[in-house]
């Protein structure tokens, strides 16, 4: 309980336009009901004199939800609570100088330059599983434990992390795709100040922070379901086979107040995370199920306004991927590209080689995507088994497994689109996908082949983030040899930056292979083996090991 030396007026508000009565219960009132008055704007409110400090409170509301008795009293958490006690579900109010605060964290890295969207190399991780799995056996799994591994990510070279959902969610452990409180971070990961420190230190290392947002549905425990379910949600989901909880209704408009309640609530949440936690992007989970491009477009527009002109990245999970969801015709900048994953992993797993499909994966502009960031490519994500697991199940093991993983990494890092790595992929993690606690095994990095794979990724990422040719959609497939299974392409821009990729996609080593019309003439560098060489008369002659790629840049 706070010290009551000096008190200020503080107004408690609860938006419930169709409900007939609400009250406040709080520790400062000995948990006795304090009647709230309803205004014409749909808000119940009461003003209390409170000193600076911390308080616990909840609301009682006469529910309008169809599954409750008519006007039945329900006790709920403030839908806009920014701190919640996970044991009691009491909202926590922190006051300083009479104003509500989330915490007293002081940001330190606001002035650090961060990469623009076309420069991004994203690392997807789950806070609970990214840390832990070390030899000492400690559980870890907190924001502070991720902070302890940021130097590892900086060494790898990635410049953005995509955090799986952070909003407060049910149970002791899950992936976070059933949020309860849309303004409260998951309490089991640590405090709000520790989350801010994680984001701040990412920024200090030049890494953007993208957060996975669940805006198609919520947990059944969300307070809005008890206030007036059908005011914010659909009575029934659009697709029974793709239903993960009450679905927000972005079509319903309250004509009296002139608002779309679900749109307002989610926009407020996104704005809060941008302003309070300074996130740099949002992944829209289940965007196809949201099925409302106007709503998605509104979220993106507001997010960019709130981000105060700094780079902000928006990417949609839209399966199957489609240019219709991406700009300039669609609402978001980028689309998760499952097609890239399935095409490349199928080939790496011993499937037939179809040049046209490989080319579509490498150059999504061939299938209608217009921008260099229009797709986000990956070999695996949290919904998929990692590449090592998939190939291992096909009997591809030992040295051959690492060879094919390197080829996959090379294609990923040189294709048009934003490359993304699912945590552990860069050193050959193979633990099976599970929504239960499933920590990656950091001891694998003690093995030479795993460390070598890490260094291979590191080299490719270093090239990816340093050469401006990757920020252009200009690409040409200049040599195709179906008989030898050799495919060559180059990426370039108007300033003379150029990357040339030579892929031997066959199972045969090719000696003294000739690549005519080579886009670079004169001095160049091959990155995977760190060789400098001279190209004469635009003809490359080189040994091409099987299932391997070479990457050249002009010196």
XYZ file of C-alpha atoms in Angstrom:
555
model
C 0.000 0.000 0.000
C 1.295 3.440 -0.898
C 2.241 6.203 1.515
C -0.754 8.571 1.711
C 1.251 11.732 2.480
C 0.192 13.683 -0.633
C -2.799 12.730 -2.730
C -3.827 13.497 -6.288
C -7.025 12.914 -8.214
C -6.855 9.791 -10.344
C -9.676 8.737 -12.642
C -10.516 5.081 -13.170
C -12.309 4.407 -16.478
C -13.985 1.369 -17.986
C -15.475 1.415 -21.485
C -18.724 -0.570 -21.497
C -21.349 1.366 -23.488
C -24.098 -1.268 -23.372
C -23.768 -2.237 -19.709
C -26.028 -0.868 -16.993
C -23.712 -0.813 -13.976
C -20.072 -1.106 -12.951
C -18.031 -0.612 -9.814
C -14.420 -0.404 -8.719
C -12.922 -2.628 -6.042
C -9.412 -1.908 -4.781
C -6.991 -2.391 -1.943
C -7.114 1.314 -1.072
C -10.859 0.909 -0.480
C -10.549 -2.364 1.455
C -12.017 -4.128 -1.605
C -15.436 -2.601 -0.996
C -17.447 -1.598 -4.035
C -17.061 1.976 -5.261
C -19.913 2.793 -7.626
C -18.843 4.144 -11.024
C -20.900 6.672 -12.981
C -21.616 6.196 -16.658
C -21.137 8.986 -19.186
C -22.624 9.499 -22.639
C -19.282 8.426 -24.140
C -19.838 4.859 -22.900
C -17.287 5.069 -20.078
C -17.932 4.234 -16.442
C -15.667 6.322 -14.243
C -14.823 7.306 -10.725
C -12.200 9.695 -9.387
C -10.206 8.731 -6.316
C -7.607 10.672 -4.329
C -4.438 8.594 -4.234
C -0.843 9.163 -3.176
C 2.063 8.072 -5.297
C 2.781 4.364 -5.059
C 1.298 1.033 -6.092
C -2.300 -0.175 -5.852
C -4.292 -3.281 -6.754
C -7.767 -3.058 -8.246
C -10.422 -4.765 -10.370
C -13.818 -3.903 -11.789
C -17.240 -5.424 -11.238
C -19.526 -5.200 -14.251
C -23.069 -6.257 -15.104
C -22.251 -8.452 -18.081
C -23.955 -8.215 -21.470
C -22.306 -11.346 -22.815
C -24.731 -13.834 -24.290
C -23.370 -16.837 -22.364
C -23.927 -15.196 -18.940
C -27.195 -14.608 -17.150
C -28.817 -11.307 -18.040
C -26.904 -8.435 -16.371
C -25.002 -10.926 -14.206
C -22.260 -9.371 -12.085
C -18.752 -10.390 -13.176
C -15.393 -9.405 -11.720
C -12.875 -8.494 -14.391
C -9.375 -7.121 -14.861
C -9.061 -3.704 -16.457
C -8.744 -4.434 -20.222
C -6.176 -1.618 -20.395
C -4.130 -2.758 -17.383
C -0.402 -2.333 -17.993
C 0.683 -4.449 -15.007
C -1.226 -7.464 -13.682
C -0.623 -9.756 -10.705
C -0.689 -13.202 -12.369
C -1.838 -14.946 -9.187
C -4.894 -12.791 -8.439
C -5.416 -11.144 -11.846
C -5.640 -7.831 -10.015
C -4.564 -4.882 -12.137
C -1.593 -3.024 -10.674
C -1.657 0.760 -10.784
C 1.625 2.612 -10.305
C 1.449 6.370 -9.673
C 4.266 8.900 -9.758
C 3.556 12.624 -9.351
C -0.101 11.742 -9.631
C 0.319 10.165 -13.089
C 0.110 6.524 -14.094
C 3.436 4.911 -15.037
C 4.388 1.425 -16.139
C 7.790 1.505 -14.418
C 10.692 3.901 -13.974
C 13.016 2.527 -16.639
C 15.287 5.146 -18.277
C 16.051 4.480 -21.949
C 19.699 4.698 -22.951
C 20.010 3.875 -26.662
C 17.594 6.233 -28.369
C 20.337 7.832 -30.463
C 21.700 4.622 -31.985
C 21.254 4.219 -35.742
C 19.085 1.230 -36.629
C 18.949 -0.564 -39.992
C 16.222 0.238 -42.504
C 13.779 -2.487 -43.508
C 15.619 -3.461 -46.699
C 18.752 -4.220 -44.637
C 17.096 -6.567 -42.139
C 18.248 -10.064 -41.256
C 15.747 -11.302 -38.677
C 16.258 -13.834 -35.881
C 13.009 -15.326 -34.561
C 13.089 -16.488 -30.953
C 10.913 -17.496 -28.040
C 12.037 -15.861 -24.806
C 11.387 -18.965 -22.720
C 13.271 -21.400 -24.964
C 16.066 -19.277 -26.413
C 17.899 -19.162 -23.099
C 18.497 -22.404 -21.249
C 19.853 -25.665 -22.597
C 23.378 -24.877 -21.495
C 25.532 -27.553 -19.927
C 24.976 -26.233 -16.399
C 21.294 -27.196 -16.554
C 19.878 -23.940 -15.154
C 16.317 -23.283 -16.299
C 16.690 -19.674 -17.472
C 13.974 -18.471 -19.877
C 13.683 -14.816 -18.787
C 14.176 -11.442 -20.460
C 17.420 -11.100 -18.520
C 18.648 -14.428 -19.898
C 18.041 -13.260 -23.449
C 19.976 -10.087 -22.608
C 22.889 -12.301 -21.556
C 22.945 -13.814 -25.072
C 22.702 -10.595 -27.075
C 26.449 -10.584 -27.687
C 26.003 -13.975 -29.354
C 23.403 -12.507 -31.728
C 25.609 -9.493 -32.384
C 28.482 -11.832 -33.239
C 26.233 -13.799 -35.610
C 25.471 -10.477 -37.295
C 21.679 -10.388 -37.325
C 20.239 -6.892 -37.022
C 16.680 -7.646 -35.926
C 15.045 -10.016 -33.474
C 11.459 -11.141 -33.834
C 10.092 -12.055 -30.429
C 7.247 -14.531 -30.302
C 4.162 -13.091 -28.547
C 4.930 -11.166 -25.364
C 1.462 -10.276 -24.122
C 0.259 -11.875 -20.898
C -1.165 -15.322 -21.617
C -2.619 -18.300 -19.715
C -0.657 -21.015 -17.964
C 2.933 -21.481 -16.881
C 4.357 -21.956 -20.392
C 3.045 -21.496 -23.903
C 3.871 -19.783 -27.163
C 1.720 -16.765 -26.362
C -0.864 -17.088 -29.126
C -3.809 -16.748 -26.764
C -3.337 -13.306 -25.148
C -5.295 -12.308 -22.049
C -4.036 -8.791 -21.390
C -3.163 -6.712 -24.454
C -1.221 -4.037 -22.579
C 0.658 -6.298 -20.162
C 3.801 -8.276 -21.030
C 4.006 -11.931 -20.033
C 4.805 -11.884 -16.314
C 6.672 -15.207 -16.229
C 9.424 -13.751 -18.446
C 10.241 -10.955 -16.008
C 9.324 -7.364 -15.210
C 8.311 -4.594 -17.593
C 11.599 -2.816 -16.852
C 13.541 -5.973 -17.773
C 11.683 -6.199 -21.085
C 12.541 -2.564 -21.776
C 16.167 -3.266 -20.921
C 16.158 -6.137 -23.432
C 14.755 -3.903 -26.181
C 17.048 -1.032 -25.213
C 20.148 -3.227 -25.330
C 19.083 -4.661 -28.685
C 18.891 -1.083 -29.957
C 22.280 -0.349 -28.436
C 23.729 -3.200 -30.517
C 22.034 -1.925 -33.666
C 19.277 -4.545 -33.615
C 15.627 -3.802 -34.314
C 12.935 -5.507 -32.224
C 9.848 -6.901 -33.960
C 7.057 -8.330 -31.832
C 4.630 -11.055 -32.867
C 1.112 -9.645 -32.475
C -2.032 -11.760 -32.107
C -4.920 -9.622 -33.355
C -7.182 -12.236 -34.913
C -8.343 -13.620 -31.571
C -7.749 -13.541 -27.835
C -7.973 -15.838 -24.856
C -11.431 -16.569 -23.513
C -10.096 -15.022 -20.281
C -9.804 -11.565 -21.834
C -12.036 -9.115 -19.932
C -13.810 -7.948 -23.093
C -15.422 -11.372 -23.422
C -17.147 -10.821 -20.070
C -18.094 -7.172 -20.527
C -20.056 -7.575 -23.761
C -18.737 -10.384 -25.929
C -20.479 -9.496 -29.178
C -19.474 -5.831 -28.984
C -15.825 -6.747 -29.648
C -16.008 -10.316 -30.980
C -17.828 -12.464 -33.475
C -20.439 -14.740 -31.952
C -18.896 -17.603 -33.917
C -15.556 -17.935 -35.675
C -15.332 -17.686 -39.449
C -13.712 -21.098 -39.821
C -14.271 -23.829 -37.187
C -11.090 -25.607 -38.335
C -8.995 -22.460 -37.891
C -10.361 -21.174 -34.596
C -8.027 -20.483 -31.683
C -10.244 -18.340 -29.459
C -12.828 -15.537 -29.603
C -12.287 -13.703 -32.894
C -12.265 -9.916 -33.014
C -15.033 -8.473 -35.191
C -13.535 -5.771 -37.369
C -16.765 -5.393 -39.369
C -19.012 -4.256 -36.516
C -19.499 -0.509 -36.021
C -21.193 1.137 -33.054
C -23.318 3.622 -34.994
C -24.165 5.676 -31.912
C -20.534 6.319 -30.984
C -19.224 6.090 -34.539
C -16.460 3.595 -33.754
C -15.385 0.074 -34.549
C -14.739 -1.197 -31.003
C -12.346 -4.027 -31.906
C -10.372 -1.776 -34.237
C -10.029 0.893 -31.549
C -8.911 -1.607 -28.908
C -6.240 -3.258 -31.042
C -5.016 0.071 -32.418
C -4.666 1.320 -28.837
C -2.668 -1.792 -27.958
C -0.290 -1.453 -30.906
C 0.174 2.248 -30.155
C 0.948 1.442 -26.523
C 3.636 -1.113 -27.405
C 5.273 1.327 -29.804
C 5.220 4.256 -27.389
C 5.948 2.411 -24.127
C 8.247 -0.392 -25.302
C 9.655 1.254 -28.439
C 9.205 -1.798 -30.655
C 10.291 -1.485 -34.283
C 7.835 -3.758 -36.037
C 4.876 -6.110 -35.772
C 4.218 -9.560 -37.183
C 0.488 -10.036 -37.728
C -0.326 -13.596 -36.725
C -3.117 -15.345 -38.638
C -3.622 -12.401 -40.999
C -5.549 -14.562 -43.445
C -8.027 -15.404 -40.694
C -8.377 -11.708 -39.792
C -9.627 -11.437 -43.373
C -9.951 -7.658 -43.297
C -7.416 -5.661 -45.270
C -8.956 -2.369 -44.149
C -8.299 -3.285 -40.515
C -4.749 -4.450 -41.267
C -4.111 -1.313 -43.290
C -5.380 0.823 -40.418
C -3.079 -0.936 -37.969
C -0.088 -0.393 -40.259
C -0.924 3.276 -40.904
C -1.315 4.032 -37.215
C 1.817 2.087 -36.287
C 3.918 4.074 -38.708
C 2.502 7.347 -37.393
C 3.183 6.345 -33.799
C 6.727 5.191 -34.561
C 7.612 8.838 -35.181
C 9.110 8.333 -38.627
C 11.681 5.734 -37.518
C 11.771 2.527 -39.597
C 8.842 0.245 -38.747
C 8.439 -3.240 -40.239
C 5.105 -4.986 -40.724
C 4.860 -8.597 -41.823
C 1.822 -10.846 -42.109
C 1.449 -14.559 -41.600
C -0.713 -15.172 -44.657
C -0.885 -18.789 -45.814
C -0.523 -19.478 -48.661
C 1.541 -16.326 -49.293
C -0.005 -13.875 -51.736
C 1.068 -10.556 -53.278
C -2.445 -9.295 -52.495
C -1.549 -8.798 -48.820
C 1.615 -6.792 -49.484
C 2.158 -3.227 -50.573
C 1.548 -1.412 -52.850
C -1.844 -3.096 -53.335
C -2.094 -4.769 -49.921
C -2.008 -3.492 -46.339
C 1.360 -4.737 -45.018
C 4.951 -4.464 -46.157
C 5.938 -8.126 -46.070
C 4.456 -11.612 -46.074
C 5.830 -14.746 -44.432
C 6.899 -16.860 -47.406
C 6.064 -20.496 -46.745
C 6.493 -21.153 -50.473
C 10.222 -20.398 -50.215
C 10.571 -22.825 -47.307
C 8.660 -25.670 -48.948
C 10.448 -25.282 -52.297
C 13.975 -25.132 -50.931
C 13.528 -27.722 -48.169
C 11.877 -30.158 -50.581
C 14.851 -29.864 -52.919
C 17.416 -30.110 -50.085
C 15.623 -33.222 -48.850
C 16.235 -35.047 -52.104
C 13.139 -33.987 -54.012
C 13.180 -33.354 -57.746
C 14.958 -30.246 -59.016
C 12.609 -27.843 -60.778
C 14.513 -24.788 -61.961
C 11.412 -22.642 -62.349
C 10.261 -23.305 -58.789
C 13.746 -22.569 -57.442
C 13.807 -19.341 -59.445
C 10.393 -18.339 -58.081
C 11.721 -18.902 -54.555
C 14.841 -16.833 -55.220
C 12.997 -14.058 -57.066
C 9.424 -13.546 -55.768
C 8.896 -10.670 -58.227
C 8.367 -13.448 -60.791
C 5.140 -14.374 -58.979
C 3.804 -10.881 -58.350
C 5.563 -9.550 -55.242
C 6.841 -6.053 -56.022
C 9.218 -4.915 -53.285
C 12.570 -6.062 -51.968
C 10.910 -6.554 -48.569
C 7.610 -7.981 -49.865
C 8.425 -11.474 -48.608
C 10.144 -12.764 -45.499
C 11.984 -15.981 -46.335
C 13.068 -18.794 -44.011
C 14.048 -22.447 -43.953
C 12.019 -22.986 -40.765
C 9.956 -21.036 -38.259
C 8.339 -21.758 -34.915
C 5.495 -23.671 -36.621
C 7.890 -26.001 -38.417
C 10.530 -28.545 -37.583
C 13.990 -27.172 -38.258
C 15.881 -28.088 -41.417
C 18.163 -30.546 -39.594
C 15.153 -32.430 -38.252
C 13.412 -32.562 -41.645
C 16.501 -33.720 -43.520
C 17.463 -36.155 -40.776
C 14.056 -37.814 -41.055
C 14.864 -38.443 -44.732
C 18.099 -40.200 -43.811
C 20.353 -37.259 -44.674
C 22.917 -37.291 -41.881
C 26.452 -36.415 -40.836
C 28.592 -34.402 -43.289
C 25.918 -34.473 -45.987
C 23.470 -32.845 -43.596
C 25.816 -29.921 -42.987
C 26.575 -29.583 -46.709
C 22.889 -29.222 -47.555
C 22.231 -26.907 -44.621
C 24.948 -24.592 -45.926
C 23.422 -24.587 -49.393
C 20.051 -23.730 -47.893
C 21.602 -20.912 -45.894
C 23.317 -19.524 -48.999
C 20.089 -19.465 -51.000
C 18.232 -17.912 -48.045
C 20.763 -15.122 -47.620
C 21.019 -14.243 -51.315
C 17.358 -14.471 -52.384
C 15.169 -11.420 -52.857
C 13.237 -10.787 -49.641
C 13.990 -10.409 -45.955
C 15.854 -13.457 -44.590
C 14.775 -14.871 -41.232
C 16.442 -17.513 -39.050
C 14.490 -19.576 -36.512
C 16.551 -19.788 -33.338
C 19.212 -22.483 -33.411
C 18.967 -23.066 -37.163
C 22.331 -21.347 -37.595
C 24.212 -24.049 -35.689
C 22.211 -27.138 -36.577
C 19.668 -27.429 -33.774
C 17.361 -30.367 -34.433
C 15.065 -30.598 -31.398
C 11.543 -31.404 -32.664
C 8.897 -28.704 -32.748
C 6.806 -28.589 -29.576
C 4.541 -26.056 -27.911
C 5.864 -27.290 -24.594
C 9.115 -26.000 -23.132
C 11.685 -27.010 -25.715
C 14.970 -25.223 -25.137
C 17.621 -25.176 -27.818
C 20.823 -27.053 -27.047
C 23.671 -24.572 -26.800
C 26.218 -27.320 -26.183
C 26.004 -28.190 -29.893
C 28.246 -25.191 -30.523
C 31.069 -27.098 -28.846
C 31.112 -29.479 -31.835
C 33.301 -28.460 -34.770
C 30.701 -29.062 -37.534
C 28.077 -27.012 -35.670
C 30.524 -24.187 -35.014
C 31.564 -24.290 -38.667
C 27.918 -23.947 -39.736
C 27.539 -20.976 -37.383
C 30.578 -19.316 -38.971
C 29.193 -20.002 -42.457
C 25.956 -18.227 -41.516
C 28.003 -15.426 -39.984
C 29.931 -14.919 -43.226
C 26.767 -14.834 -45.331
C 24.993 -12.476 -42.934
C 28.004 -10.170 -42.952
C 27.817 -9.988 -46.740
C 24.044 -9.604 -46.702
C 24.110 -6.637 -44.339
C 27.053 -4.868 -45.966
C 26.328 -4.979 -49.703
C 23.721 -2.566 -51.029
C 22.901 -4.839 -53.977
C 20.690 -6.831 -51.613
C 18.513 -3.749 -51.145
C 17.470 -3.797 -54.780
C 14.950 -6.002 -56.571
C 17.187 -6.051 -59.660
C 18.064 -9.669 -60.381
C 18.990 -11.667 -63.467
C 19.321 -15.404 -63.990
C 22.154 -15.277 -66.509
C 23.179 -18.937 -66.741
C 21.026 -22.052 -66.574
C 22.428 -25.485 -67.326
C 19.699 -28.054 -66.788
C 21.938 -30.953 -67.790
C 24.574 -30.110 -65.173
C 22.013 -28.644 -62.718
C 23.875 -25.352 -62.475
C 21.937 -22.133 -61.872
C 23.586 -18.710 -61.762
C 22.089 -15.332 -60.968
C 23.239 -11.903 -59.944
C 21.743 -9.133 -57.888
C 22.699 -5.539 -58.557
C 21.698 -1.906 -58.168
C 22.109 1.334 -60.093
C 25.221 2.315 -58.120
C 27.343 -0.552 -59.385
C 27.017 -2.890 -56.419
C 26.824 -6.483 -57.578
C 26.552 -9.985 -56.115
C 26.928 -13.073 -58.288
C 25.747 -16.485 -57.092
C 26.745 -19.763 -58.742
C 24.802 -22.830 -57.581
C 25.710 -26.434 -58.328
C 22.408 -28.078 -57.473
C 23.499 -31.519 -58.654
C 24.960 -34.496 -56.807
C 28.097 -34.403 -58.956
C 31.316 -32.443 -58.432
C 32.040 -30.356 -61.524
C 35.686 -29.656 -62.383
C 36.777 -26.612 -64.399
C 33.201 -25.657 -65.072
C 32.769 -22.664 -67.387
C 30.243 -19.937 -66.615
C 30.041 -17.586 -69.606
C 28.615 -14.065 -69.524
C 29.836 -13.671 -65.961
C 28.573 -10.249 -64.783
C 31.880 -9.322 -63.114
C 35.052 -8.742 -65.095
C 38.408 -8.202 -63.428
C 39.091 -8.436 -59.720
C 36.470 -10.099 -57.531
C 36.136 -11.974 -54.259
C 34.468 -15.300 -53.512
C 33.038 -15.105 -49.995
C 32.382 -18.675 -48.886
C 36.039 -19.630 -49.287
C 37.491 -16.120 -48.916
C 39.341 -16.261 -52.254
C 40.385 -13.307 -54.405
C 40.523 -13.926 -58.143
C 40.568 -12.316 -61.577
C 37.838 -12.799 -64.160
C 38.884 -12.373 -67.787
C 36.500 -11.788 -70.695
C 33.504 -12.339 -68.439
C 34.261 -16.061 -68.159
C 34.412 -17.863 -64.819
C 36.193 -21.187 -64.752
C 35.927 -22.923 -61.414
C 35.465 -26.234 -59.675
C 31.898 -26.499 -58.395
C 31.480 -29.033 -55.594
C 28.132 -30.838 -55.533
C 25.217 -29.192 -53.729
C 27.238 -26.117 -53.019
C 27.157 -22.465 -53.927
C 29.706 -19.736 -54.530
C 29.132 -16.034 -53.914
C 31.153 -13.370 -55.729
C 31.383 -9.616 -55.319
C 33.215 -7.056 -57.386
C 36.243 -5.703 -55.540
